[in-house]
Amino acid sequence: MTLRTRLDDLAAGAPDPGVLDLERLRGRITRRRRGRLAAAGGAALLTVAAVGTAAATLLPNGDTPVTPPVATRTPVQHAYDFGSCGMPVRGQGPAPAAPLALVVDLADGAVDATAEDTIGTVTITNTSDASVHGTTGYGPEVFVADSDGTVVTEPGPEAAIGYPLTLAPGQSTTYRITAPLHRCSSRRPGSPAGFLAAGEYQLYVRWDLYREDSHLWLYSGPIEVEVR
Amino acid sequence: MASWEHVFTDLAENRGRALLRYAYLLTGDAAEAADLVQEALLRAFGRTTRGLTLESAEAYVRRAILTVHIDGRRRSGRWTRVRHLLAAREDVSGPESVVVDGADLRSALATLSPRQRACVVLHYYEDLSVAQVAEVLGCGPGAVKRYLSDARSRLEPLLSDSREGLR
């Protein structure tokens, strides 16, 4: 009996396809795609504004073939004021034009709040045709809001505060977003050990850079995430 | 229904069993195989999937299955918890030789590293050449040969009834 035959026999013990929860999986995929589109859409808008051209090739259109650029189809990325823990997230209108784009890429649309691991990345890209130099602020700051739009986590200590940063045109820098996601509010007393309770949340990312003559802010969100 | 959902449904219905068998051989655990396939489907379809066909989607999912499997950091905790259950099956007995062979092989596979095991599954079950396995794993053919050689040394006693057993 060859190893191939024995592996065939062993593979017969694999679970039946019925174990795949396709409906739940379809929902998670939909949420994840929506989050990616929202995040990348905001970045594309900044690109359009900064470069001054309708760079629609950057627009994620899902399964639809790219059509001639229409900048107005891009979701507008708003600026937010996150206040403090337990306060509602307040929209500040469209984010100002910037020579940098911020893209959030979550490894999974569902996050284990207690995992001591990277749950995604934040990438800052210079989308202008000139070098950008400055000193990083607090970011990337990750805020999580519950279904009511109330801030339930606050950014933890960041290692990337106050670092000089220079990005040449097209150059990027990437930061990691890490769990655990600690609950900062007592609104959900059922959640153990201070971690976020399982459920649907909205994730926001803010990043800032002090330039010689200005203070630049970038935002992304809301991105729907499922906390397990 | 978006086009990605058509491909997703088609893939799950028509290739779900094959994907689960592949994942099961890599993991040796039914529940973990199901988790692995679902994670891979999520990764594959969670991205923008313009122009994705059934064939390209399956290739993407298979690669994701392998990537997740070899990502030891993510899975090391669970692996440590179940490994002793898989490797200590010496009490398996019974008249059905297939059952005994399966248990022995499962135990032997459980002693392999994730990369060794992936090489065995890709080469002997998926019928990929050494060069193709190297490409899938992102390493050189020499490394694949070494992985296969090490794996063979562990599996050979199980197949001693046939010198051609590992061919």
Tab-separated table of C-alpha atoms in Angstrom:
chain	number	residue	atom	x	y	z
A	1	MET	CA	0.000	0.000	0.000
A	2	THR	CA	1.540	3.304	-1.042
A	3	LEU	CA	1.670	6.384	1.078
A	4	ARG	CA	-0.667	8.026	-1.407
A	5	THR	CA	-3.256	5.314	-0.754
A	6	ARG	CA	-2.832	5.578	2.977
A	7	LEU	CA	-3.215	9.334	2.872
A	8	ASP	CA	-6.373	8.811	0.835
A	9	ASP	CA	-7.688	6.477	3.518
A	10	LEU	CA	-6.759	8.929	6.232
A	11	ALA	CA	-8.398	11.820	4.379
A	12	ALA	CA	-11.657	9.876	4.428
A	13	GLY	CA	-11.859	10.856	8.085
A	14	ALA	CA	-12.177	14.516	7.171
A	15	PRO	CA	-15.333	16.254	8.353
A	16	ASP	CA	-18.353	16.499	6.129
A	17	PRO	CA	-18.777	19.797	4.253
A	18	GLY	CA	-21.867	20.364	6.377
A	19	VAL	CA	-19.578	21.506	9.208
A	20	LEU	CA	-18.829	24.671	7.264
A	21	ASP	CA	-21.186	27.341	8.522
A	22	LEU	CA	-21.551	29.050	5.181
A	23	GLU	CA	-24.191	31.551	6.234
A	24	ARG	CA	-22.133	32.865	9.121
A	25	LEU	CA	-19.061	32.853	6.941
A	26	ARG	CA	-20.882	34.787	4.237
A	27	GLY	CA	-21.808	37.430	6.813
A	28	ARG	CA	-18.233	37.709	8.071
A	29	ILE	CA	-16.932	38.032	4.517
A	30	THR	CA	-19.466	40.751	3.764
A	31	ARG	CA	-18.470	42.708	6.858
A	32	ARG	CA	-14.805	42.318	6.098
A	33	ARG	CA	-15.204	43.457	2.516
A	34	ARG	CA	-17.241	46.412	3.655
A	35	GLY	CA	-14.526	47.378	6.116
A	36	ARG	CA	-11.800	47.145	3.510
A	37	LEU	CA	-13.800	49.175	1.035
A	38	ALA	CA	-14.472	51.869	3.602
A	39	ALA	CA	-10.843	52.072	4.659
A	40	ALA	CA	-9.419	52.026	1.167
A	41	GLY	CA	-12.100	54.374	-0.083
A	42	GLY	CA	-11.013	57.025	2.363
A	43	ALA	CA	-7.446	56.606	1.243
A	44	ALA	CA	-8.470	56.910	-2.373
A	45	LEU	CA	-10.285	60.139	-1.652
A	46	LEU	CA	-7.201	61.612	-0.043
A	47	THR	CA	-5.226	60.569	-3.048
A	48	VAL	CA	-7.631	62.303	-5.372
A	49	ALA	CA	-7.514	65.458	-3.317
A	50	ALA	CA	-3.763	65.506	-2.935
A	51	VAL	CA	-2.725	64.691	-6.434
A	52	GLY	CA	-5.447	66.777	-7.945
A	53	THR	CA	-6.468	64.120	-10.380
A	54	ALA	CA	-9.190	61.538	-10.405
A	55	ALA	CA	-7.077	58.534	-9.617
A	56	ALA	CA	-9.968	56.138	-9.831
A	57	THR	CA	-7.760	53.155	-10.412
A	58	LEU	CA	-7.234	53.224	-6.676
A	59	LEU	CA	-10.928	52.965	-6.008
A	60	PRO	CA	-11.912	49.522	-4.858
A	61	ASN	CA	-15.005	48.597	-6.796
A	62	GLY	CA	-15.340	45.023	-5.603
A	63	ASP	CA	-16.413	42.807	-8.461
A	64	THR	CA	-17.322	45.623	-10.775
A	65	PRO	CA	-14.804	46.419	-13.487
A	66	VAL	CA	-13.161	49.796	-13.122
A	67	THR	CA	-15.029	52.450	-15.068
A	68	PRO	CA	-13.896	55.969	-15.922
A	69	PRO	CA	-12.904	57.861	-12.790
A	70	VAL	CA	-15.689	59.442	-10.832
A	71	ALA	CA	-14.266	60.869	-7.650
A	72	THR	CA	-17.690	61.531	-6.178
A	73	ARG	CA	-18.315	57.793	-5.932
A	74	THR	CA	-15.623	57.520	-3.309
A	75	PRO	CA	-16.890	57.339	0.272
A	76	VAL	CA	-15.960	60.545	2.014
A	77	GLN	CA	-13.600	59.993	4.907
A	78	HIS	CA	-14.712	62.069	7.847
A	79	ALA	CA	-12.716	63.508	10.670
A	80	TYR	CA	-13.818	62.524	14.158
A	81	ASP	CA	-13.567	63.748	17.674
A	82	PHE	CA	-13.413	60.760	19.988
A	83	GLY	CA	-13.643	62.617	23.260
A	84	SER	CA	-13.028	60.315	26.172
A	85	CYS	CA	-14.177	56.899	27.252
A	86	GLY	CA	-17.954	56.588	27.323
A	87	MET	CA	-18.449	59.637	25.142
A	88	PRO	CA	-20.038	59.441	21.707
A	89	VAL	CA	-17.893	59.594	18.598
A	90	ARG	CA	-18.599	62.960	16.986
A	91	GLY	CA	-18.221	63.540	13.278
A	92	GLN	CA	-16.301	66.658	12.297
A	93	GLY	CA	-17.163	66.675	8.630
A	94	PRO	CA	-14.979	65.620	5.736
A	95	ALA	CA	-11.349	65.095	6.594
A	96	PRO	CA	-9.095	67.821	5.217
A	97	ALA	CA	-7.034	67.135	2.140
A	98	ALA	CA	-3.611	65.712	2.899
A	99	PRO	CA	-0.570	64.534	0.992
A	100	LEU	CA	-0.699	61.237	2.868
A	101	ALA	CA	-3.196	58.369	2.752
A	102	LEU	CA	-4.059	56.077	5.625
A	103	VAL	CA	-5.205	52.522	4.971
A	104	VAL	CA	-6.293	50.072	7.646
A	105	ASP	CA	-5.980	46.404	6.807
A	106	LEU	CA	-7.451	44.060	9.377
A	107	ALA	CA	-6.216	40.491	9.236
A	108	ASP	CA	-9.737	39.329	9.980
A	109	GLY	CA	-13.145	40.921	10.259
A	110	ALA	CA	-13.554	39.060	13.525
A	111	VAL	CA	-11.146	39.854	16.336
A	112	ASP	CA	-10.357	37.954	19.490
A	113	ALA	CA	-10.275	40.700	22.105
A	114	THR	CA	-7.918	38.739	24.328
A	115	ALA	CA	-5.430	37.645	21.697
A	116	GLU	CA	-1.951	38.927	22.292
A	117	ASP	CA	-1.321	39.308	18.641
A	118	THR	CA	-1.399	41.689	15.738
A	119	ILE	CA	-4.899	42.129	14.434
A	120	GLY	CA	-4.035	44.314	11.491
A	121	THR	CA	-1.909	47.081	10.114
A	122	VAL	CA	-2.128	50.778	9.453
A	123	THR	CA	-0.211	51.976	6.431
A	124	ILE	CA	0.593	55.614	5.766
A	125	THR	CA	1.544	56.365	2.171
A	126	ASN	CA	2.820	59.550	0.644
A	127	THR	CA	0.452	60.024	-2.281
A	128	SER	CA	1.838	63.391	-3.275
A	129	ASP	CA	4.680	64.157	-5.635
A	130	ALA	CA	6.806	65.790	-2.957
A	131	SER	CA	8.591	64.467	0.072
A	132	VAL	CA	6.717	64.793	3.366
A	133	HIS	CA	8.625	65.305	6.590
A	134	GLY	CA	7.486	65.724	10.167
A	135	THR	CA	7.326	64.244	13.639
A	136	THR	CA	4.765	61.605	14.471
A	137	GLY	CA	2.109	62.387	17.051
A	138	TYR	CA	0.294	59.832	19.155
A	139	GLY	CA	-0.742	57.509	16.412
A	140	PRO	CA	-1.895	55.360	15.096
A	141	GLU	CA	-4.589	55.624	17.721
A	142	VAL	CA	-7.239	52.943	17.622
A	143	PHE	CA	-10.678	53.660	19.024
A	144	VAL	CA	-13.498	51.164	19.231
A	145	ALA	CA	-17.114	52.243	19.526
A	146	ASP	CA	-20.097	50.117	20.365
A	147	SER	CA	-23.323	49.934	18.419
A	148	ASP	CA	-24.474	53.192	20.010
A	149	GLY	CA	-21.411	54.999	18.731
A	150	THR	CA	-19.961	55.280	22.214
A	151	VAL	CA	-16.216	54.957	22.703
A	152	VAL	CA	-15.535	51.722	24.610
A	153	THR	CA	-11.774	51.444	24.225
A	154	GLU	CA	-9.074	54.041	24.259
A	155	PRO	CA	-5.682	53.871	22.598
A	156	GLY	CA	-3.003	52.148	24.585
A	157	PRO	CA	0.599	53.318	24.944
A	158	GLU	CA	2.180	53.783	21.562
A	159	ALA	CA	5.837	53.237	20.814
A	160	ALA	CA	5.780	55.436	17.732
A	161	ILE	CA	5.282	58.779	19.462
A	162	GLY	CA	7.490	61.679	18.535
A	163	TYR	CA	9.587	60.002	15.909
A	164	PRO	CA	10.911	61.933	12.917
A	165	LEU	CA	9.362	60.662	9.735
A	166	THR	CA	10.213	61.370	6.135
A	167	LEU	CA	8.279	59.779	3.310
A	168	ALA	CA	9.370	60.194	-0.272
A	169	PRO	CA	6.646	60.239	-2.940
A	170	GLY	CA	5.035	56.804	-3.022
A	171	GLN	CA	6.838	55.662	0.109
A	172	SER	CA	4.906	54.040	2.963
A	173	THR	CA	5.329	53.225	6.592
A	174	THR	CA	3.316	50.558	8.341
A	175	TYR	CA	2.281	50.184	11.957
A	176	ARG	CA	0.765	47.173	13.618
A	177	ILE	CA	-2.547	47.193	15.442
A	178	THR	CA	-2.465	44.834	18.359
A	179	ALA	CA	-4.966	43.255	20.721
A	180	PRO	CA	-5.955	42.780	23.509
A	181	LEU	CA	-8.814	45.221	23.314
A	182	HIS	CA	-9.431	46.418	26.825
A	183	ARG	CA	-12.784	47.845	27.709
A	184	CYS	CA	-12.467	51.347	29.080
A	185	SER	CA	-16.110	51.683	30.068
A	186	SER	CA	-18.183	49.925	32.675
A	187	ARG	CA	-21.186	49.976	30.382
A	188	ARG	CA	-20.808	46.282	29.686
A	189	PRO	CA	-20.432	44.648	33.081
A	190	GLY	CA	-20.660	41.150	31.616
A	191	SER	CA	-17.336	41.270	29.874
A	192	PRO	CA	-14.658	39.371	31.761
A	193	ALA	CA	-11.315	40.761	32.876
A	194	GLY	CA	-11.863	44.102	31.246
A	195	PHE	CA	-11.860	42.798	27.701
A	196	LEU	CA	-14.485	43.845	25.220
A	197	ALA	CA	-17.562	41.664	25.282
A	198	ALA	CA	-18.334	39.683	22.154
A	199	GLY	CA	-20.390	41.580	19.639
A	200	GLU	CA	-20.352	44.005	16.748
A	201	TYR	CA	-18.248	47.143	17.047
A	202	GLN	CA	-16.897	49.932	14.925
A	203	LEU	CA	-13.204	50.585	14.746
A	204	TYR	CA	-11.630	53.961	14.008
A	205	VAL	CA	-8.013	54.871	13.476
A	206	ARG	CA	-6.484	58.303	13.824
A	207	TRP	CA	-2.910	59.272	13.041
A	208	ASP	CA	-1.179	62.592	13.102
A	209	LEU	CA	2.033	64.233	12.034
A	210	TYR	CA	3.542	67.507	13.141
A	211	ARG	CA	4.983	69.323	10.172
A	212	GLU	CA	7.010	72.472	10.255
A	213	ASP	CA	4.066	74.639	9.359
A	214	SER	CA	1.038	72.508	10.090
A	215	HIS	CA	-0.434	69.638	12.051
A	216	LEU	CA	-1.747	66.929	9.774
A	217	TRP	CA	-4.457	64.462	10.802
A	218	LEU	CA	-5.552	61.313	9.024
A	219	TYR	CA	-8.585	59.179	9.839
A	220	SER	CA	-10.124	55.888	8.884
A	221	GLY	CA	-13.404	54.404	9.932
A	222	PRO	CA	-15.856	53.348	10.896
A	223	ILE	CA	-14.758	49.797	10.092
A	224	GLU	CA	-17.120	47.109	11.271
A	225	VAL	CA	-15.471	44.428	13.364
A	226	GLU	CA	-16.829	41.446	15.189
A	227	VAL	CA	-15.270	40.826	18.568
A	228	ARG	CA	-15.287	37.183	19.565
B	1	MET	CA	-26.175	38.317	-5.149
B	2	ALA	CA	-22.694	39.715	-5.852
B	3	SER	CA	-20.468	37.732	-8.178
B	4	TRP	CA	-18.102	36.797	-5.378
B	5	GLU	CA	-21.016	35.076	-3.651
B	6	HIS	CA	-21.658	32.917	-6.703
B	7	VAL	CA	-18.032	31.791	-6.738
B	8	PHE	CA	-18.067	31.341	-2.978
B	9	THR	CA	-21.186	29.173	-3.082
B	10	ASP	CA	-19.913	27.195	-6.041
B	11	LEU	CA	-16.567	26.586	-4.360
B	12	ALA	CA	-18.070	25.577	-1.037
B	13	GLU	CA	-20.594	23.208	-2.608
B	14	ASN	CA	-18.367	21.591	-5.201
B	15	ARG	CA	-14.913	21.719	-3.681
B	16	GLY	CA	-15.672	21.950	0.017
B	17	ARG	CA	-15.058	18.262	0.609
B	18	ALA	CA	-11.697	18.317	-1.192
B	19	LEU	CA	-10.616	21.402	0.742
B	20	LEU	CA	-11.580	19.784	4.038
B	21	ARG	CA	-9.675	16.617	3.176
B	22	TYR	CA	-6.615	18.686	2.317
B	23	ALA	CA	-6.895	20.647	5.555
B	24	TYR	CA	-7.529	17.485	7.538
B	25	LEU	CA	-4.341	15.880	6.272
B	26	LEU	CA	-2.414	18.987	7.209
B	27	THR	CA	-3.876	19.260	10.702
B	28	GLY	CA	-4.920	15.737	11.658
B	29	ASP	CA	-7.918	17.122	13.479
B	30	ALA	CA	-11.453	17.424	12.109
B	31	ALA	CA	-12.459	20.534	14.021
B	32	GLU	CA	-9.197	22.254	13.259
B	33	ALA	CA	-9.552	21.370	9.589
B	34	ALA	CA	-12.996	22.968	9.492
B	35	ASP	CA	-11.620	26.079	11.210
B	36	LEU	CA	-8.747	26.199	8.775
B	37	VAL	CA	-10.957	25.994	5.694
B	38	GLN	CA	-13.295	28.647	7.019
B	39	GLU	CA	-10.396	30.942	7.846
B	40	ALA	CA	-8.972	30.440	4.374
B	41	LEU	CA	-12.331	31.164	2.727
B	42	LEU	CA	-12.610	34.317	4.800
B	43	ARG	CA	-9.167	35.475	3.761
B	44	ALA	CA	-9.730	34.685	0.117
B	45	PHE	CA	-13.148	36.265	-0.265
B	46	GLY	CA	-12.702	39.000	2.323
B	47	ARG	CA	-10.511	40.853	-0.118
B	48	THR	CA	-11.666	42.455	-3.298
B	49	THR	CA	-12.165	39.586	-5.695
B	50	ARG	CA	-12.656	41.109	-9.094
B	51	GLY	CA	-12.313	38.509	-11.798
B	52	LEU	CA	-12.152	35.608	-9.366
B	53	THR	CA	-13.053	32.279	-10.964
B	54	LEU	CA	-13.744	28.953	-9.329
B	55	GLU	CA	-10.277	27.725	-10.243
B	56	SER	CA	-8.400	30.788	-9.073
B	57	ALA	CA	-10.486	30.943	-5.903
B	58	GLU	CA	-9.664	27.347	-5.062
B	59	ALA	CA	-5.980	27.983	-5.657
B	60	TYR	CA	-6.165	31.049	-3.427
B	61	VAL	CA	-7.985	29.157	-0.684
B	62	ARG	CA	-5.546	26.259	-0.827
B	63	ARG	CA	-2.640	28.624	-0.482
B	64	ALA	CA	-4.368	30.348	2.419
B	65	ILE	CA	-4.962	26.977	4.092
B	66	LEU	CA	-1.277	26.240	3.860
B	67	THR	CA	-0.242	29.690	5.020
B	68	VAL	CA	-2.466	29.574	8.052
B	69	HIS	CA	-1.375	26.033	8.819
B	70	ILE	CA	2.291	26.918	8.795
B	71	ASP	CA	1.738	30.028	10.816
B	72	GLY	CA	2.889	28.335	13.960
B	73	ARG	CA	2.453	31.384	16.142
B	74	ARG	CA	-1.255	31.522	15.561
B	75	ARG	CA	-1.836	27.853	16.088
B	76	SER	CA	0.895	26.756	18.437
B	77	GLY	CA	-1.278	26.951	21.522
B	78	ARG	CA	-3.973	24.725	20.148
B	79	TRP	CA	-1.415	22.370	18.655
B	80	THR	CA	0.354	21.946	21.972
B	81	ARG	CA	-2.935	21.132	23.633
B	82	VAL	CA	-3.941	18.372	21.226
B	83	ARG	CA	-0.600	16.990	20.132
B	84	HIS	CA	-0.342	14.405	22.879
B	85	LEU	CA	-3.776	13.119	21.927
B	86	LEU	CA	-2.704	12.553	18.374
B	87	ALA	CA	0.724	11.114	19.079
B	88	ALA	CA	-0.237	8.719	21.859
B	89	ARG	CA	-2.540	6.319	20.079
B	90	GLU	CA	-0.612	3.136	20.850
B	91	ASP	CA	-3.667	1.499	22.355
B	92	VAL	CA	-5.548	1.444	19.077
B	93	SER	CA	-6.407	-2.124	18.256
B	94	GLY	CA	-8.898	-4.027	16.221
B	95	PRO	CA	-9.264	-6.295	13.274
B	96	GLU	CA	-9.607	-3.571	10.683
B	97	SER	CA	-6.142	-3.009	9.292
B	98	VAL	CA	-7.177	0.256	7.670
B	99	VAL	CA	-8.105	1.665	11.041
B	100	VAL	CA	-4.776	0.585	12.512
B	101	ASP	CA	-2.876	1.951	9.542
B	102	GLY	CA	-4.763	5.199	9.720
B	103	ALA	CA	-4.059	5.616	13.416
B	104	ASP	CA	-0.377	4.828	12.945
B	105	LEU	CA	-0.062	7.169	10.044
B	106	ARG	CA	-1.925	9.878	11.902
B	107	SER	CA	0.411	9.449	14.853
B	108	ALA	CA	3.467	9.544	12.650
B	109	LEU	CA	2.262	12.620	10.804
B	110	ALA	CA	1.646	14.285	14.134
B	111	THR	CA	5.347	14.061	14.924
B	112	LEU	CA	6.305	16.006	11.799
B	113	SER	CA	6.846	19.729	11.756
B	114	PRO	CA	4.206	21.770	9.900
B	115	ARG	CA	6.524	22.211	6.915
B	116	GLN	CA	7.500	18.562	6.800
B	117	ARG	CA	3.871	17.591	6.955
B	118	ALA	CA	2.940	20.099	4.274
B	119	CYS	CA	5.626	18.658	2.010
B	120	VAL	CA	4.283	15.139	2.514
B	121	VAL	CA	0.704	16.177	1.776
B	122	LEU	CA	1.602	18.314	-1.221
B	123	HIS	CA	3.996	15.792	-2.724
B	124	TYR	CA	2.335	12.484	-1.956
B	125	TYR	CA	-1.336	13.456	-1.760
B	126	GLU	CA	-1.616	16.455	-4.080
B	127	ASP	CA	0.944	14.951	-6.476
B	128	LEU	CA	3.000	18.123	-6.780
B	129	SER	CA	6.599	17.819	-7.903
B	130	VAL	CA	9.431	18.901	-5.629
B	131	ALA	CA	9.802	22.078	-7.658
B	132	GLN	CA	6.079	22.819	-7.362
B	133	VAL	CA	6.106	22.185	-3.615
B	134	ALA	CA	9.065	24.534	-3.304
B	135	GLU	CA	7.170	27.214	-5.171
B	136	VAL	CA	4.067	26.802	-3.021
B	137	LEU	CA	6.055	26.921	0.204
B	138	GLY	CA	8.290	29.713	-0.961
B	139	CYS	CA	11.517	27.829	-0.365
B	140	GLY	CA	14.132	26.095	-2.445
B	141	PRO	CA	13.862	22.573	-3.889
B	142	GLY	CA	16.764	21.529	-1.686
B	143	ALA	CA	14.813	22.453	1.424
B	144	VAL	CA	11.814	20.490	0.188
B	145	LYS	CA	13.989	17.447	-0.441
B	146	ARG	CA	15.367	17.746	3.062
B	147	TYR	CA	11.874	18.036	4.555
B	148	LEU	CA	10.727	15.013	2.587
B	149	SER	CA	13.785	13.030	3.550
B	150	ASP	CA	13.267	13.760	7.235
B	151	ALA	CA	9.585	12.924	6.933
B	152	ARG	CA	10.328	9.692	5.127
B	153	SER	CA	12.666	8.577	7.874
B	154	ARG	CA	9.778	8.878	10.319
B	155	LEU	CA	7.122	7.371	8.082
B	156	GLU	CA	9.161	4.562	6.568
B	157	PRO	CA	8.667	2.104	9.434
B	158	LEU	CA	4.948	2.273	8.808
B	159	LEU	CA	5.388	1.284	5.224
B	160	SER	CA	8.097	-1.304	5.606
B	161	ASP	CA	5.881	-3.898	3.968
B	162	SER	CA	6.691	-2.263	0.677
B	163	ARG	CA	9.951	-0.692	-0.434
B	164	GLU	CA	7.882	1.206	-2.935
B	165	GLY	CA	5.584	2.468	-0.266
B	166	LEU	CA	7.044	5.937	-0.264
B	167	ARG	CA	7.474	6.270	-3.986
